Every structure is written in structure tokens, then in C-alpha cells.
Amino acid sequence: MNASSGDNAHHSNSSSPHDETATFTGSFQVQLRALEAVDVSPEEQAAIAALPSGSALLIVRRGPDAGARFLLDTDVTTVGRHPNADIFLDDVTVSRRHAEFRRTGTDFALVDLGSMNGTYYEGERVDAHSLKDADEIQVGKYHLTFYASRIDLARGA
């Protein structure tokens, strides 16, 4: 990606017949600066910047496995203490089938599955809630931050 000091950065790669050219406005640079302000490491910034459209990333901020990253790239991603969960969180504060992340297009929602200890969005217990970039989620002792695809944010999706 070529970043310029102006308001636009362009990415173009002509090695494939399915390439797209995305144009990022000054708001994209604002989003990148916002990531730097919330204690996102350079490696995490790179992972977030590389997210394809329709995907998102969860990063464990506090609790067991702090720093772990989980890619959300399917229509339903299960979270729980069950070994078959898509996101396996091995702690007694997490129910076996605790919650799901549901994707519709480029939008994501968090849905509690009747867990014993609840699922929290920005510190409030919720049954379900739509997600936006940099939202804080708690599942048991795990505090996670949700990061949407930069491509989708730049498109205003």
C-alpha cells in the first residue's frame, strides 16, 4: 500500500484479473491514528489493516491468553468452553456454548446463548448487540476488542 501525506492512499495490484483498487480518504488515516491511540501494537495494526472485506478481528485485551487474536470470517462464529467451539476459551467463567458472532454482509452482531455469567458489551450485560469498530466485549474473564475490516470502514459499509 502506498500511503501519501495527503488525504488519499491508493492500493493497486495488477497481478490478478480479480484485483480491486480501493481508494482511502483522510478518514482512513484517522482510523489508523485511532488504532495507535488505543494501545494496538504494530503487529496488531498490520493484522487489522490486512483484514479483507466482510471479516473482523477480536483481540484479547485482558484475561487468560491476553494478546490472542481470533478472525471472524464466517456467518456464524461460536464462542465457548466446548472444545468444538470456533473460539475456544478455556476458563470456568465461560459457558460451554456461551455466545456467537453473527455476520450479515459486512455487519457483525454479538449474541449471548443463555450463558451462566452473561456476555457484556461496553460493560453492559446484553442478550444481543450489533458491533462497531473498537467495541469492547467481555465473555467470562476474557475482555476482547472488536476490529472491523478497514476496507469496510473506508467504504462506509
Tab-separated table of C-alpha atoms in Angstrom, residues 21-144:
chain	number	residue	atom	x	y	z
A	21	THR	CA	-8.474	-0.785	-6.471
A	22	ALA	CA	-9.590	0.793	-3.222
A	23	THR	CA	-9.302	4.493	-2.574
A	24	PHE	CA	-8.902	5.551	1.039
A	25	THR	CA	-9.782	9.051	2.132
A	26	GLY	CA	-8.435	11.068	5.019
A	27	SER	CA	-10.856	9.220	7.304
A	28	PHE	CA	-8.796	6.064	6.769
A	29	GLN	CA	-5.733	7.838	8.149
A	30	VAL	CA	-7.845	9.000	11.110
A	31	GLN	CA	-8.831	5.359	11.732
A	32	LEU	CA	-5.178	4.300	11.665
A	33	ARG	CA	-4.237	7.040	14.134
A	34	ALA	CA	-7.126	5.910	16.375
A	35	LEU	CA	-5.660	2.398	16.444
A	36	GLU	CA	-2.348	3.787	17.619
A	37	ALA	CA	-4.136	5.635	20.423
A	38	VAL	CA	-5.739	2.500	21.931
A	39	ASP	CA	-2.570	0.567	22.589
A	40	VAL	CA	-2.569	-1.522	19.419
A	41	SER	CA	0.857	-2.996	18.706
A	42	PRO	CA	2.422	-2.636	15.240
A	43	GLU	CA	1.788	-6.356	14.630
A	44	GLU	CA	-1.876	-5.962	15.584
A	45	GLN	CA	-2.157	-2.855	13.392
A	46	ALA	CA	-0.798	-4.873	10.462
A	47	ALA	CA	-3.245	-7.730	11.120
A	48	ILE	CA	-6.181	-5.303	11.313
A	49	ALA	CA	-5.077	-3.431	8.190
A	50	ALA	CA	-4.861	-6.739	6.282
A	51	LEU	CA	-8.447	-7.810	7.060
A	52	PRO	CA	-10.404	-8.493	3.868
A	53	SER	CA	-13.879	-7.083	3.372
A	54	GLY	CA	-16.528	-8.963	5.348
A	55	SER	CA	-14.157	-10.000	8.114
A	56	ALA	CA	-13.231	-8.719	11.552
A	57	LEU	CA	-10.694	-9.436	14.272
A	58	LEU	CA	-11.087	-9.979	18.007
A	59	ILE	CA	-8.073	-9.333	20.223
A	60	VAL	CA	-7.993	-10.480	23.859
A	61	ARG	CA	-7.009	-7.405	25.897
A	62	ARG	CA	-7.344	-8.736	29.463
A	63	GLY	CA	-7.763	-12.131	30.997
A	64	PRO	CA	-6.318	-15.507	30.094
A	65	ASP	CA	-4.485	-15.553	26.755
A	66	ALA	CA	-4.136	-11.750	26.567
A	67	GLY	CA	-2.921	-10.828	23.088
A	68	ALA	CA	-4.625	-13.790	21.390
A	69	ARG	CA	-6.343	-12.925	18.089
A	70	PHE	CA	-9.426	-14.501	16.571
A	71	LEU	CA	-10.530	-13.979	12.982
A	72	LEU	CA	-14.246	-13.575	12.304
A	73	ASP	CA	-14.723	-14.579	8.672
A	74	THR	CA	-17.816	-16.801	8.613
A	75	ASP	CA	-21.518	-16.069	9.020
A	76	VAL	CA	-21.579	-17.670	12.493
A	77	THR	CA	-18.604	-17.982	14.837
A	78	THR	CA	-19.242	-19.815	18.112
A	79	VAL	CA	-17.552	-18.920	21.389
A	80	GLY	CA	-17.372	-21.164	24.420
A	81	ARG	CA	-15.608	-23.641	26.628
A	82	HIS	CA	-16.649	-26.575	24.436
A	83	PRO	CA	-13.648	-27.975	22.518
A	84	ASN	CA	-15.634	-27.738	19.257
A	85	ALA	CA	-16.284	-24.009	19.642
A	86	ASP	CA	-14.781	-21.901	16.859
A	87	ILE	CA	-13.261	-19.692	19.574
A	88	PHE	CA	-12.326	-21.973	22.463
A	89	LEU	CA	-11.989	-20.037	25.742
A	90	ASP	CA	-10.772	-22.449	28.398
A	91	ASP	CA	-11.955	-20.947	31.666
A	92	VAL	CA	-14.754	-21.920	34.080
A	93	THR	CA	-16.266	-18.404	33.761
A	94	VAL	CA	-17.126	-19.239	30.136
A	95	SER	CA	-20.130	-21.454	29.352
A	96	ARG	CA	-19.671	-24.404	27.020
A	97	ARG	CA	-21.898	-22.658	24.454
A	98	HIS	CA	-21.501	-19.049	25.554
A	99	ALA	CA	-22.072	-16.725	22.590
A	100	GLU	CA	-21.974	-16.315	18.836
A	101	PHE	CA	-20.719	-13.657	16.479
A	102	ARG	CA	-23.098	-13.413	13.542
A	103	ARG	CA	-22.191	-11.779	10.249
A	104	THR	CA	-24.683	-10.325	7.808
A	105	GLY	CA	-22.863	-8.856	4.811
A	106	THR	CA	-20.182	-6.704	6.425
A	107	ASP	CA	-22.082	-6.169	9.702
A	108	PHE	CA	-21.443	-8.192	12.853
A	109	ALA	CA	-23.569	-8.833	15.927
A	110	LEU	CA	-22.820	-10.440	19.276
A	111	VAL	CA	-25.460	-12.874	20.589
A	112	ASP	CA	-25.443	-14.464	24.045
A	113	LEU	CA	-26.615	-18.104	24.025
A	114	GLY	CA	-28.099	-18.136	27.529
A	115	SER	CA	-24.708	-18.277	29.226
A	116	MET	CA	-24.471	-18.540	33.011
A	117	ASN	CA	-22.234	-15.479	33.505
A	118	GLY	CA	-23.565	-13.390	30.633
A	119	THR	CA	-21.988	-11.609	27.712
A	120	TYR	CA	-21.080	-7.941	28.046
A	121	TYR	CA	-20.929	-5.133	25.504
A	122	GLU	CA	-19.129	-1.986	26.693
A	123	GLY	CA	-19.631	-3.146	30.308
A	124	GLU	CA	-23.390	-3.822	30.000
A	125	ARG	CA	-24.855	-7.315	30.022
A	126	VAL	CA	-26.611	-7.975	26.705
A	127	ASP	CA	-28.604	-10.702	25.009
A	128	ALA	CA	-27.588	-9.374	21.583
A	129	HIS	CA	-25.910	-6.253	20.234
A	130	SER	CA	-24.624	-5.007	16.890
A	131	LEU	CA	-20.889	-4.329	16.796
A	132	LYS	CA	-18.840	-1.433	15.531
A	133	ASP	CA	-15.116	-0.891	15.304
A	134	ALA	CA	-13.180	-0.842	18.609
A	135	ASP	CA	-16.125	-2.136	20.694
A	136	GLU	CA	-15.239	-3.857	23.972
A	137	ILE	CA	-16.743	-7.276	24.672
A	138	GLN	CA	-16.485	-9.491	27.746
A	139	VAL	CA	-17.003	-13.256	27.782
A	140	GLY	CA	-16.230	-14.643	31.240
A	141	LYS	CA	-12.807	-13.336	32.294
A	142	TYR	CA	-11.904	-12.536	28.679
A	143	HIS	CA	-12.020	-8.882	27.627
A	144	LEU	CA	-11.871	-8.584	23.848
